[in-house]
PDB file of C-alpha atoms in Angstrom:
ATOM      1  CA  MET A   1     -99.862 119.792   5.469  1.00 55.00           C
ATOM      2  CA  SER A   2     -96.961 120.602   2.605  1.00 68.00           C
ATOM      3  CA  GLU A   3     -99.729 119.539  -0.018  1.00 73.00           C
ATOM      4  CA  PHE A   4    -101.748 122.651   0.434  1.00 75.00           C
ATOM      5  CA  ASP A   5     -98.580 125.168  -0.166  1.00 80.00           C
ATOM      6  CA  PRO A   6     -98.100 124.518  -3.984  1.00 82.00           C
ATOM      7  CA  LEU A   7    -101.783 124.732  -4.160  1.00 79.00           C
ATOM      8  CA  GLU A   8    -102.055 128.080  -2.683  1.00 83.00           C
ATOM      9  CA  ALA A   9     -98.914 129.557  -4.726  1.00 85.00           C
ATOM     10  CA  ARG A  10    -100.568 128.016  -8.199  1.00 85.00           C
ATOM     11  CA  ILE A  11    -103.696 129.826  -6.841  1.00 86.00           C
ATOM     12  CA  ARG A  12    -101.712 133.106  -6.498  1.00 85.00           C
ATOM     13  CA  ALA A  13     -99.909 132.794  -9.677  1.00 87.00           C
ATOM     14  CA  ALA A  14    -102.729 132.651 -11.754  1.00 85.00           C
ATOM     15  CA  LEU A  15    -104.390 135.696  -9.790  1.00 83.00           C
ATOM     16  CA  ASP A  16    -100.948 137.466 -10.830  1.00 86.00           C
ATOM     17  CA  ARG A  17    -101.656 136.311 -14.326  1.00 86.00           C
ATOM     18  CA  ILE A  18    -104.944 137.542 -14.423  1.00 84.00           C
ATOM     19  CA  GLU A  19    -104.115 140.913 -12.967  1.00 83.00           C
ATOM     20  CA  ALA A  20    -101.370 141.768 -15.673  1.00 83.00           C
ATOM     21  CA  ALA A  21    -103.611 141.055 -18.502  1.00 80.00           C
ATOM     22  CA  ALA A  22    -106.200 143.156 -17.145  1.00 76.00           C
ATOM     23  CA  ALA A  23    -103.643 145.809 -16.536  1.00 77.00           C
ATOM     24  CA  ARG A  24    -102.471 145.671 -20.308  1.00 77.00           C
ATOM     25  CA  LEU A  25    -106.338 145.958 -21.835  1.00 69.00           C
ATOM     26  CA  PRO A  26    -106.840 149.231 -23.598  1.00 63.00           C
ATOM     27  CA  ALA A  27    -109.049 151.700 -21.850  1.00 59.00           C
ATOM     28  CA  GLU A  28    -110.656 153.018 -25.234  1.00 58.00           C
ATOM     29  CA  PRO A  29    -113.773 154.304 -25.092  1.00 51.00           C
ATOM     30  CA  ASP A  30    -115.961 151.797 -27.192  1.00 55.00           C
ATOM     31  CA  GLY A  31    -114.435 148.823 -25.137  1.00 62.00           C
ATOM     32  CA  GLU A  32    -115.428 150.426 -22.041  1.00 72.00           C
ATOM     33  CA  ASP A  33    -118.451 148.046 -21.280  1.00 76.00           C
ATOM     34  CA  GLU A  34    -115.998 145.289 -22.110  1.00 77.00           C
ATOM     35  CA  ALA A  35    -113.277 146.468 -19.643  1.00 76.00           C
ATOM     36  CA  ALA A  36    -116.112 146.923 -17.115  1.00 82.00           C
ATOM     37  CA  ALA A  37    -117.344 143.177 -17.304  1.00 83.00           C
ATOM     38  CA  LEU A  38    -113.605 142.076 -17.707  1.00 83.00           C
ATOM     39  CA  ARG A  39    -112.914 144.117 -14.177  1.00 86.00           C
ATOM     40  CA  ALA A  40    -116.439 142.300 -13.224  1.00 89.00           C
ATOM     41  CA  GLN A  41    -114.818 138.890 -13.915  1.00 89.00           C
ATOM     42  CA  LEU A  42    -111.313 139.802 -12.009  1.00 89.00           C
ATOM     43  CA  GLU A  43    -113.310 140.703  -9.094  1.00 91.00           C
ATOM     44  CA  ASP A  44    -115.271 137.746  -9.078  1.00 90.00           C
ATOM     45  CA  GLU A  45    -112.445 135.501  -9.728  1.00 89.00           C
ATOM     46  CA  ARG A  46    -110.604 137.497  -6.988  1.00 90.00           C
ATOM     47  CA  THR A  47    -113.224 136.739  -4.238  1.00 92.00           C
ATOM     48  CA  THR A  48    -113.390 132.814  -5.284  1.00 91.00           C
ATOM     49  CA  ASN A  49    -109.482 133.047  -5.056  1.00 90.00           C
ATOM     50  CA  SER A  50    -109.667 134.538  -1.718  1.00 90.00           C
ATOM     51  CA  GLN A  51    -112.604 131.670  -0.175  1.00 93.00           C
ATOM     52  CA  LEU A  52    -110.387 129.004  -2.190  1.00 91.00           C
ATOM     53  CA  ILE A  53    -107.127 130.156   0.218  1.00 91.00           C
ATOM     54  CA  GLU A  54    -109.258 130.412   3.102  1.00 92.00           C
ATOM     55  CA  ARG A  55    -110.478 127.005   2.741  1.00 92.00           C
ATOM     56  CA  VAL A  56    -107.173 125.914   1.890  1.00 92.00           C
ATOM     57  CA  LYS A  57    -105.477 127.670   5.237  1.00 92.00           C
ATOM     58  CA  ALA A  58    -108.597 125.918   7.332  1.00 92.00           C
ATOM     59  CA  LEU A  59    -108.135 122.470   5.990  1.00 91.00           C
ATOM     60  CA  LYS A  60    -104.502 122.917   6.928  1.00 92.00           C
ATOM     61  CA  ASP A  61    -105.246 124.242  10.484  1.00 92.00           C
ATOM     62  CA  ARG A  62    -107.685 121.368  10.681  1.00 92.00           C
ATOM     63  CA  GLN A  63    -105.137 118.907   9.689  1.00 92.00           C
ATOM     64  CA  GLU A  64    -102.498 120.576  12.066  1.00 92.00           C
ATOM     65  CA  ASN A  65    -104.491 120.002  15.175  1.00 91.00           C
ATOM     66  CA  GLN A  66    -105.474 116.356  14.301  1.00 91.00           C
ATOM     67  CA  VAL A  67    -101.744 115.665  13.910  1.00 91.00           C
ATOM     68  CA  ALA A  68    -101.069 117.218  17.095  1.00 91.00           C
ATOM     69  CA  GLN A  69    -104.377 115.737  18.718  1.00 88.00           C
ATOM     70  CA  LEU A  70    -102.888 112.442  17.618  1.00 89.00           C
ATOM     71  CA  GLU A  71     -99.502 112.600  18.877  1.00 91.00           C
ATOM     72  CA  GLN A  72    -100.438 114.010  22.325  1.00 88.00           C
ATOM     73  CA  SER A  73    -103.024 110.791  22.216  1.00 84.00           C
ATOM     74  CA  LEU A  74     -99.621 108.391  21.480  1.00 88.00           C
ATOM     75  CA  ARG A  75     -97.729 110.013  24.484  1.00 89.00           C
ATOM     76  CA  ILE A  76    -100.750 109.436  26.636  1.00 84.00           C
ATOM     77  CA  ALA A  77    -101.080 105.754  25.411  1.00 83.00           C
ATOM     78  CA  LYS A  78     -97.157 105.320  25.812  1.00 88.00           C
ATOM     79  CA  THR A  79     -96.965 106.655  29.235  1.00 88.00           C
ATOM     80  CA  ALA A  80     -99.618 104.337  30.384  1.00 83.00           C
ATOM     81  CA  GLU A  81     -98.341 101.237  28.643  1.00 85.00           C
ATOM     82  CA  THR A  82     -94.598 102.107  30.322  1.00 89.00           C
ATOM     83  CA  GLU A  83     -97.173 102.452  33.663  1.00 85.00           C
ATOM     84  CA  ARG A  84     -98.331  98.778  32.896  1.00 84.00           C
ATOM     85  CA  ASN A  85     -95.361  97.610  32.223  1.00 87.00           C
ATOM     86  CA  LYS A  86     -94.175  98.922  35.464  1.00 88.00           C
ATOM     87  CA  LEU A  87     -96.795  97.086  37.420  1.00 84.00           C
ATOM     88  CA  HIS A  88     -96.628  93.929  35.550  1.00 83.00           C
ATOM     89  CA  GLN A  89     -93.134  93.595  36.560  1.00 89.00           C
ATOM     90  CA  LYS A  90     -94.358  94.088  40.126  1.00 85.00           C
ATOM     91  CA  MET A  91     -96.615  91.648  39.964  1.00 83.00           C
ATOM     92  CA  ARG A  92     -94.041  89.143  38.500  1.00 85.00           C
ATOM     93  CA  ALA A  93     -91.618  89.901  41.090  1.00 87.00           C
ATOM     94  CA  THR A  94     -93.995  89.680  44.026  1.00 84.00           C
ATOM     95  CA  ILE A  95     -95.200  86.476  42.404  1.00 83.00           C
ATOM     96  CA  GLU A  96     -91.884  85.002  42.102  1.00 86.00           C
ATOM     97  CA  GLN A  97     -91.482  85.656  46.104  1.00 83.00           C
ATOM     98  CA  LEU A  98     -94.827  84.281  46.496  1.00 81.00           C
ATOM     99  CA  ARG A  99     -93.776  81.292  45.076  1.00 82.00           C
ATOM    100  CA  ASP A 100     -90.478  81.103  46.776  1.00 84.00           C
ATOM    101  CA  GLN A 101     -91.885  81.651  50.297  1.00 81.00           C
ATOM    102  CA  VAL A 102     -94.858  78.781  49.639  1.00 79.00           C
ATOM    103  CA  ALA A 103     -91.719  76.229  48.559  1.00 81.00           C
ATOM    104  CA  ARG A 104     -90.200  77.512  52.199  1.00 79.00           C
ATOM    105  CA  LEU A 105     -93.991  76.936  53.683  1.00 77.00           C
ATOM    106  CA  THR A 106     -94.008  73.555  52.249  1.00 77.00           C
ATOM    107  CA  GLU A 107     -90.448  72.121  53.370  1.00 79.00           C
ATOM    108  CA  ALA A 108     -91.375  73.549  56.655  1.00 75.00           C
ATOM    109  CA  ASN A 109     -94.530  71.561  56.961  1.00 71.00           C
ATOM    110  CA  ARG A 110     -93.062  68.508  55.553  1.00 73.00           C
ATOM    111  CA  SER A 111     -90.371  68.836  58.214  1.00 77.00           C
ATOM    112  CA  MET A 112     -93.241  68.971  61.208  1.00 72.00           C
ATOM    113  CA  VAL A 113     -91.504  72.185  62.087  1.00 69.00           C
ATOM    114  CA  GLY A 114     -94.066  75.116  62.221  1.00 67.00           C
ATOM    115  CA  ASP A 115     -92.256  78.528  62.034  1.00 70.00           C
ATOM    116  CA  ALA A 116     -95.281  81.357  62.609  1.00 73.00           C
ATOM    117  CA  HIS A 117     -92.453  83.577  60.964  1.00 76.00           C
ATOM    118  CA  LEU A 118     -92.620  81.935  57.863  1.00 73.00           C
ATOM    119  CA  VAL A 119     -96.217  81.750  57.628  1.00 74.00           C
ATOM    120  CA  ASN A 120     -96.474  85.500  58.058  1.00 77.00           C
ATOM    121  CA  THR A 121     -94.049  86.371  55.754  1.00 79.00           C
ATOM    122  CA  SER A 122     -95.862  84.215  53.333  1.00 77.00           C
ATOM    123  CA  MET A 123     -99.144  85.969  54.056  1.00 80.00           C
ATOM    124  CA  MET A 124     -97.476  89.260  53.581  1.00 82.00           C
ATOM    125  CA  VAL A 125     -96.288  88.515  50.229  1.00 81.00           C
ATOM    126  CA  GLU A 126     -99.405  86.977  49.191  1.00 81.00           C
ATOM    127  CA  LEU A 127    -101.065  89.954  50.367  1.00 83.00           C
ATOM    128  CA  GLU A 128     -98.610  92.419  48.111  1.00 83.00           C
ATOM    129  CA  ALA A 129     -99.412  89.874  45.034  1.00 81.00           C
ATOM    130  CA  MET A 130    -103.116  90.666  45.419  1.00 84.00           C
ATOM    131  CA  ARG A 131    -102.505  94.217  45.545  1.00 85.00           C
ATOM    132  CA  ALA A 132    -100.176  94.260  42.498  1.00 83.00           C
ATOM    133  CA  ALA A 133    -102.919  92.541  40.509  1.00 83.00           C
ATOM    134  CA  ARG A 134    -105.447  94.747  41.594  1.00 86.00           C
ATOM    135  CA  ALA A 135    -103.159  97.649  40.622  1.00 85.00           C
ATOM    136  CA  ALA A 136    -102.338  96.193  37.393  1.00 83.00           C
ATOM    137  CA  ASP A 137    -106.246  95.356  36.821  1.00 85.00           C
ATOM    138  CA  ALA A 138    -107.173  99.129  37.703  1.00 86.00           C
ATOM    139  CA  ALA A 139    -104.550 100.557  35.414  1.00 83.00           C
ATOM    140  CA  GLU A 140    -106.216  98.785  32.477  1.00 83.00           C
ATOM    141  CA  VAL A 141    -109.595  99.235  33.165  1.00 86.00           C
ATOM    142  CA  GLU A 142    -108.554 103.009  33.183  1.00 84.00           C
ATOM    143  CA  ASP A 143    -106.853 102.439  29.872  1.00 81.00           C
ATOM    144  CA  MET A 144    -109.942 100.786  28.189  1.00 83.00           C
ATOM    145  CA  ILE A 145    -112.240 104.241  29.974  1.00 85.00           C
ATOM    146  CA  ALA A 146    -109.665 106.751  28.391  1.00 82.00           C
ATOM    147  CA  GLU A 147    -110.054 104.742  24.900  1.00 81.00           C
ATOM    148  CA  LEU A 148    -113.899 104.165  25.479  1.00 83.00           C
ATOM    149  CA  GLY A 149    -114.502 108.196  26.561  1.00 82.00           C
ATOM    150  CA  PRO A 150    -114.050 109.817  22.930  1.00 81.00           C
ATOM    151  CA  MET A 151    -115.915 107.179  21.110  1.00 82.00           C
ATOM    152  CA  ILE A 152    -118.911 107.577  23.632  1.00 84.00           C
ATOM    153  CA  GLU A 153    -118.892 111.016  23.407  1.00 83.00           C
ATOM    154  CA  GLU A 154    -118.676 111.099  19.203  1.00 81.00           C
ATOM    155  CA  ALA A 155    -121.707 108.708  19.743  1.00 81.00           C
ATOM    156  CA  GLN A 156    -123.735 111.136  21.840  1.00 84.00           C
ATOM    157  CA  SER A 157    -122.916 113.899  19.791  1.00 83.00           C
ATOM    158  CA  ALA A 158    -124.025 112.100  16.641  1.00 73.00           C
TER     159      ALA A 158
END
């Protein structure tokens, strides 16, 4: 973005020098044709200069828009990553609970003592582990869709 500012300043300085030189030209009757030609050249240069300045502004605007879009995409990606990390942490905690319950169930079965509450708790923990795994998978699929969406739109518009 800042690389366009010096270019624009140089173009403006060149235009100012051209205008100053044209103002110093003598307005003699025999050099009238030459002065008119120089004025036409000056006007052409001004037009070209204006077009270049507009192009520089357009490039600068486009670059700023792209940077803004990239920053927004980065914020979205960071948010999605944070959510995925939370889901993975929940899944890990639930899996740890499931391991504990399985160990308790195994111990109860070795003792030949059936505990209905222990079985129910184990089933609930297992169900929670499955829900956490499903939520993590769904979040991953949503991230993939979000990344592929722009690519698909770009391919369709091409």
